[in-house]
Amino acid sequence: MKVKAWQWIAGGVLAAALVGVGTFAGVQAQALETYRGELDVYRSELDAVYKRAWWEGVERLSNLEIELEKLIISDSPEAASLRLGNIARQADGAAQNLSALPAAHDGLNAALKFVNQIADYGAALSEGITQGRPISDDDISQLQTIQERLSEMNDIMYDMDALDNWAERGTGDVDMSAIARENLSYPTLIYDGPFSDGERGGFKALGTGDVDEQRALEIAREYAGGEARLTGTSQLPVPGYDITCATEIGELELFITKTGGRVIYMLPSYGVVAGEVGGAQQDEQAAISIAAQYLAERGFDGMAANYTQLNEGVVVINFTATQDGVTLYPDLIKVQVSGGRVVGLEAGNYWRSHVPRTLPEPTLTYQQALDSVNSRLTIISARMALIPTERTDGPLKGEQLCYEFTCSLGQSRYLVYIDANTGVEASILKLFTNGAV
């Protein structure tokens, strides 16, 4: 059978059309795949933004709860005014974080409203103080209610650690009904011991004279035992030697200053303490005795155990120096004990600060200082203490002589510091159950 020319032409056109359609479909499929990829990237980036807003909000709300606790037990208008300012900043920041989250949700809206109410209430109290109106007992009662509700809300929010794919889900699965039910109008946390964090100036107590590498290795063996080897040198925080000691329990890393040959730190590797995790409970008093003897044998005299905590099988003990019966918090050493021996040491603050002071006689008596402590607190004990401060005036320059009162309110414990010369509240710290010695 003969095929006519027009049939050949039609067939060619149809084939070309089919090829074109196929090509177009392929291009479209590739474009769709690219779009989907870009959408996934966009969703991932948006999800990261939402998660960051959430966890920043959680952190700020936790800080807000702490500031409320601090305000409740403050006993001076000046301290209350300072804390109300902190409350306003934390509440405003948390409100911004919550506002950045996607979709409307009754619980989330209630949380946002609640935080804004805290900021407004704090502003009203602050205005009252500036006009000479102190915080009343009714205000304290309201603040306690707010603090309790905020604590409940923080528990809810902190437990929501499985918030995945916010960009797709929004907040629909977030159950915050416990927050919505109520329409309501940095003591510093001591996780690590009083005044244990922060670096305070240069190293005042290193002494004079330099040690060479060989002497640094000898010092390392005196502290850690085992075979010592030099692994490097450093200029931070001061010129010194990085040394690793291979001991029977694993490797310990030390930093020893070139000036004076002082051990700034000795840190255990994970393998040194991993065997203790989940094992028998460490004997805290035995660990304190081991650490105290270790320090005394290495020339640290007059040190007193002040605070302990158990951290993954390691007992961490904070020791402070004393002078004339005064606890010197700036002169702090942390000692880590595991398996019946010292495995870690942090002495940077001690070598920064430990020089003899000329301590002034306190102007106030114990009873006069006690009168500055909030009457709602129950006094457990008291002593004299030197604490670090940002103040640079006065004879102590950066340090403050205080009466330290260990107190309780309900189930919580606090350390309240009253300036021994002015009676002004210098600081409040909150203790936890694994707390002071």
XYZ file of C-alpha atoms in Angstrom:
437
model
C 0.000 0.000 0.000
C 1.309 3.398 -0.908
C 1.674 6.089 1.713
C 0.698 9.507 0.540
C 3.004 12.485 1.074
C 0.565 14.274 3.314
C 0.521 11.215 5.603
C 4.305 11.361 5.910
C 4.115 15.051 6.723
C 1.349 14.553 9.305
C 3.244 11.736 10.912
C 6.381 13.847 11.146
C 4.509 16.748 12.659
C 2.852 14.470 15.199
C 6.177 12.906 16.157
C 7.764 16.310 16.531
C 4.845 17.427 18.655
C 5.169 14.382 20.876
C 8.888 14.999 21.271
C 8.140 18.620 22.141
C 5.536 17.622 24.684
C 7.929 15.138 26.210
C 10.695 17.703 26.346
C 8.355 20.280 27.874
C 7.165 17.734 30.439
C 10.743 16.913 31.331
C 11.597 20.562 31.759
C 8.490 21.072 33.858
C 9.321 18.037 36.006
C 12.851 19.310 36.508
C 11.518 22.766 37.386
C 9.043 21.201 39.818
C 11.817 19.187 41.434
C 13.937 22.332 41.754
C 10.951 24.175 43.254
C 10.384 21.373 45.734
C 14.042 21.475 46.723
C 13.942 25.211 47.189
C 10.727 24.851 49.194
C 12.360 22.261 51.445
C 15.295 24.617 52.022
C 12.908 27.479 52.756
C 10.913 25.324 55.170
C 14.102 24.169 56.882
C 15.355 27.730 57.283
C 11.957 28.920 58.506
C 11.767 26.003 60.912
C 15.179 26.985 62.329
C 13.949 30.563 62.827
C 10.862 29.350 64.670
C 12.833 26.963 66.857
C 15.330 29.674 67.730
C 12.487 32.012 68.700
C 10.955 29.260 70.829
C 14.080 28.350 72.767
C 15.166 31.957 73.214
C 11.702 32.570 74.623
C 12.055 29.592 76.959
C 15.403 30.914 78.215
C 14.059 34.426 78.765
C 10.991 33.153 80.590
C 13.244 31.089 82.851
C 15.292 34.208 83.595
C 12.068 36.115 84.208
C 10.998 33.548 86.805
C 14.348 33.929 88.543
C 14.073 37.723 88.613
C 10.592 37.458 90.128
C 11.952 35.242 92.903
C 14.674 37.759 93.530
C 12.201 40.637 93.659
C 9.985 38.801 96.155
C 12.786 38.435 98.700
C 14.408 41.841 98.116
C 14.114 44.270 101.002
C 15.239 47.621 99.632
C 13.626 49.983 97.099
C 16.912 50.331 95.214
C 17.284 46.568 94.728
C 13.605 46.198 93.847
C 13.856 48.951 91.234
C 16.884 47.259 89.643
C 15.102 43.897 89.486
C 11.938 45.409 88.063
C 14.073 46.789 85.242
C 15.459 43.301 84.605
C 11.923 41.893 84.670
C 10.797 44.401 82.066
C 13.692 43.527 79.739
C 13.201 39.766 80.057
C 9.428 40.037 79.608
C 9.744 42.279 76.537
C 12.300 39.934 74.979
C 10.169 36.854 75.672
C 7.123 38.597 74.202
C 9.064 39.308 71.004
C 10.074 35.642 70.775
C 6.507 34.388 71.289
C 5.186 36.908 68.757
C 7.600 35.516 66.146
C 6.033 32.048 66.298
C 3.595 30.994 63.532
C -0.200 30.778 63.593
C -2.679 31.808 66.219
C -3.181 29.424 69.115
C -5.222 29.961 72.256
C -2.490 28.679 74.560
C 0.266 30.634 72.841
C -1.844 33.789 72.785
C -2.574 33.304 76.474
C 1.136 32.930 77.185
C 1.901 36.108 75.235
C -0.837 38.009 77.065
C 0.432 36.729 80.404
C 4.007 37.842 79.687
C 2.812 41.281 78.609
C 0.808 41.553 81.827
C 3.920 40.768 83.846
C 5.782 43.561 82.063
C 2.920 46.008 82.662
C 2.588 45.031 86.319
C 6.327 45.408 86.825
C 6.239 48.835 85.198
C 3.447 49.900 87.552
C 5.428 48.737 90.595
C 8.544 50.516 89.342
C 6.594 53.753 88.869
C 5.243 53.394 92.406
C 8.751 53.080 93.826
C 9.892 56.244 92.048
C 6.937 58.056 93.642
C 7.826 56.806 97.112
C 5.360 53.906 97.335
C 7.105 50.687 98.470
C 6.015 47.273 97.294
C 3.128 46.217 99.557
C 2.248 42.839 101.043
C -0.601 42.588 98.519
C 1.922 43.178 95.727
C 4.141 40.440 97.148
C 1.196 38.049 97.235
C 0.380 38.862 93.612
C 4.021 38.471 92.616
C 4.121 35.049 94.276
C 1.032 34.001 92.316
C 2.578 35.269 89.087
C 5.830 33.459 89.849
C 3.996 30.183 90.516
C 2.007 30.460 87.259
C 5.135 31.385 85.330
C 6.936 28.381 86.798
C 4.089 26.156 85.635
C 4.195 27.699 82.172
C 7.963 27.286 81.975
C 7.652 23.598 82.853
C 5.142 23.149 80.033
C 7.259 24.987 77.500
C 10.537 23.353 78.490
C 9.047 19.870 78.111
C 8.010 20.606 74.533
C 11.284 19.463 73.036
C 9.747 17.541 70.107
C 8.512 20.549 68.167
C 9.532 19.533 64.665
C 8.475 21.025 61.335
C 7.019 24.225 62.728
C 6.950 25.670 59.226
C 4.391 23.006 58.236
C 2.550 22.368 61.520
C 2.501 25.753 63.198
C 1.463 25.499 66.837
C -1.604 23.323 66.373
C -0.249 20.442 68.443
C 0.914 22.616 71.344
C -1.247 22.037 74.433
C -0.969 25.141 76.565
C -4.394 24.987 78.173
C -2.842 25.157 81.639
C -1.614 28.647 80.764
C -4.893 29.797 79.278
C -6.880 28.945 82.409
C -5.676 31.973 84.410
C -5.916 35.659 83.526
C -3.386 37.411 85.709
C -2.596 40.970 85.908
C 18.823 36.303 88.358
C 18.599 35.576 92.214
C 21.491 34.256 90.220
C 21.108 30.470 90.062
C 23.853 28.611 91.828
C 24.408 25.568 89.661
C 28.128 25.789 90.185
C 28.684 27.436 93.571
C 28.587 31.037 94.742
C 30.596 33.439 92.549
C 32.184 30.521 90.709
C 31.924 31.880 87.198
C 33.609 34.754 85.443
C 37.167 35.929 85.120
C 38.171 38.864 87.257
C 41.111 40.786 85.867
C 44.730 39.748 85.470
C 46.733 37.227 87.443
C 47.958 38.902 90.630
C 49.294 35.889 92.504
C 51.602 34.058 90.089
C 54.748 35.319 91.777
C 58.012 36.037 89.989
C 60.543 34.010 88.051
C 60.002 31.806 85.024
C 59.997 28.021 84.829
C 61.327 26.130 81.828
C 59.724 23.172 80.070
C 61.521 20.613 82.217
C 60.343 22.175 85.468
C 56.796 22.479 84.069
C 56.804 18.734 83.366
C 57.935 18.057 86.948
C 55.110 20.227 88.311
C 52.613 18.369 86.111
C 53.741 15.040 87.554
C 53.399 16.446 91.086
C 49.772 17.274 90.389
C 48.669 14.434 88.118
C 51.227 11.638 88.394
C 52.077 9.376 85.481
C 54.183 10.189 82.430
C 54.128 13.841 81.405
C 54.718 15.149 77.899
C 54.669 18.671 76.506
C 51.982 19.087 73.841
C 52.403 22.794 73.132
C 52.699 26.302 74.449
C 50.102 29.043 74.666
C 49.765 32.738 75.397
C 46.199 32.465 76.741
C 45.148 33.146 79.384
C 48.837 33.849 80.129
C 52.059 32.447 78.643
C 52.382 28.821 79.651
C 52.760 25.145 78.824
C 50.144 22.626 77.653
C 50.982 19.249 79.170
C 49.313 15.847 79.063
C 49.902 13.253 81.775
C 49.230 9.583 81.010
C 48.123 8.060 84.317
C 46.763 4.679 85.359
C 43.215 6.038 85.047
C 43.651 7.833 81.738
C 44.983 11.115 80.421
C 44.872 14.382 82.355
C 45.509 17.707 80.589
C 47.185 20.586 82.427
C 48.070 24.193 81.742
C 51.034 25.538 83.743
C 52.067 29.180 83.674
C 55.560 30.132 82.590
C 55.698 32.760 85.360
C 55.663 31.062 88.727
C 54.886 27.570 87.425
C 51.254 27.705 88.608
C 48.678 25.104 87.569
C 45.720 26.984 86.111
C 43.766 23.822 85.368
C 43.969 20.051 85.270
C 41.163 18.458 83.295
C 40.269 14.780 82.898
C 39.408 13.164 79.610
C 35.968 11.592 79.322
C 37.438 8.123 79.690
C 38.777 8.970 83.140
C 35.314 9.398 84.629
C 33.040 7.482 82.256
C 33.253 4.362 84.399
C 31.802 6.267 87.333
C 28.645 7.332 85.510
C 25.688 5.284 86.673
C 27.853 3.572 89.273
C 27.796 3.754 93.031
C 26.932 7.088 94.592
C 30.044 9.075 95.413
C 30.698 9.630 99.132
C 30.565 13.408 99.346
C 32.333 13.792 102.689
C 35.071 11.377 101.659
C 35.518 13.345 98.422
C 35.845 16.580 100.402
C 38.524 15.044 102.613
C 40.457 13.733 99.600
C 40.297 17.148 97.891
C 41.275 19.071 101.033
C 44.322 16.857 101.616
C 45.301 17.162 97.944
C 45.273 20.957 98.158
C 47.118 21.101 101.470
C 49.892 18.842 100.162
C 50.413 21.241 97.263
C 50.681 24.372 99.350
C 47.118 25.694 99.271
C 46.698 26.717 102.903
C 43.598 27.970 104.674
C 41.134 26.575 102.131
C 37.585 25.710 103.190
C 35.098 23.528 101.316
C 32.150 25.729 100.492
C 29.931 24.028 97.923
C 29.616 20.609 96.305
C 27.757 19.061 93.431
C 27.673 15.654 91.774
C 28.183 15.856 88.029
C 28.077 12.583 86.073
C 30.014 10.512 88.559
C 32.360 13.313 89.614
C 32.075 15.223 92.887
C 32.990 18.876 92.263
C 33.996 20.775 95.408
C 34.456 24.530 95.534
C 37.125 25.639 97.999
C 37.537 29.253 99.058
C 40.473 30.859 100.831
C 39.919 32.556 104.177
C 41.575 35.519 105.873
C 40.879 36.629 109.441
C 37.735 34.522 109.501
C 36.406 36.064 106.268
C 35.482 33.798 103.344
C 37.257 35.064 100.215
C 34.982 34.121 97.334
C 37.250 35.607 94.627
C 40.010 33.172 95.702
C 38.184 30.092 94.453
C 39.454 26.640 93.503
C 37.314 23.844 92.075
C 38.468 20.281 92.672
C 37.006 17.239 90.914
C 37.079 13.871 92.669
C 36.160 10.554 91.058
C 36.925 6.992 92.053
C 38.610 8.048 95.293
C 41.177 10.405 93.743
C 41.486 13.946 92.390
C 40.980 14.011 88.624
C 40.479 17.725 87.984
C 41.432 21.162 89.231
C 40.449 24.704 88.211
C 42.504 27.384 89.965
C 42.380 30.335 87.576
C 40.352 32.554 89.920
C 42.651 31.715 92.826
C 45.786 32.795 90.958
C 44.031 35.920 89.726
C 43.022 37.055 93.193
C 44.910 35.418 96.060
C 46.974 38.182 97.584
C 46.802 39.495 101.178
C 44.074 42.100 101.656
C 43.731 44.902 104.126
C 40.182 44.149 105.211
C 38.324 47.039 106.839
C 36.465 46.571 110.099
C 32.745 46.302 109.371
C 30.784 49.407 110.302
C 27.605 47.436 110.945
C 27.073 44.831 113.622
C 25.571 41.461 112.808
C 22.203 42.596 114.161
C 22.235 45.795 112.107
C 22.989 43.815 108.955
C 20.260 41.326 109.861
C 17.756 44.160 109.953
C 18.392 44.659 106.223
C 17.358 41.083 105.393
C 13.775 40.535 104.295
C 11.706 39.534 107.318
C 9.959 36.828 105.282
C 13.205 34.861 105.216
C 14.253 32.422 107.922
C 17.928 32.809 108.880
C 19.862 29.545 108.981
C 23.430 30.818 109.419
C 25.611 33.891 108.923
C 29.279 34.731 108.347
C 31.543 37.414 106.911
C 32.451 37.132 103.228
C 34.349 39.044 100.580
C 32.535 38.889 97.249
C 33.478 40.079 93.738
C 31.734 43.199 92.478
C 31.928 45.503 89.484
C 32.474 48.489 91.761
C 35.914 50.029 91.450
C 35.630 52.641 94.200
C 36.598 52.120 97.832
C 39.636 50.446 99.360
C 38.827 46.934 98.094
C 38.386 47.876 94.393
C 36.294 45.192 92.724
C 35.500 43.386 95.973
C 32.903 43.991 98.676
C 32.907 43.017 102.355
C 29.512 41.609 103.299
C 27.556 39.668 105.844
C 26.491 36.415 104.182
C 23.151 35.073 105.423
C 22.009 31.590 104.486
C 18.212 31.785 104.487
C 15.127 29.808 103.574
C 11.699 30.668 102.231
C 9.418 27.681 101.970
C 11.407 24.892 100.347
C 13.932 27.233 98.724
C 17.280 28.352 100.134
C 19.104 31.574 99.416
C 22.334 33.381 100.185
C 21.734 37.053 100.952
C 24.697 39.448 101.010
C 24.446 42.706 102.974
C 27.228 45.301 102.634
C 28.999 45.337 105.996
C 29.477 49.115 105.860
C 26.319 50.473 104.246
C 23.646 47.858 104.974
C 22.678 47.812 101.301
C 21.724 44.484 99.795
C 24.678 43.519 97.586
C 23.495 40.247 96.065
C 21.054 37.358 96.385
C 21.877 33.853 95.219
C 19.586 30.846 95.099
C 20.835 27.468 96.308
C 19.765 24.045 95.129
C 19.480 20.777 97.030
C 22.919 19.615 95.937
C 24.298 22.728 97.543
C 26.461 24.359 100.130
C 28.712 22.420 102.447
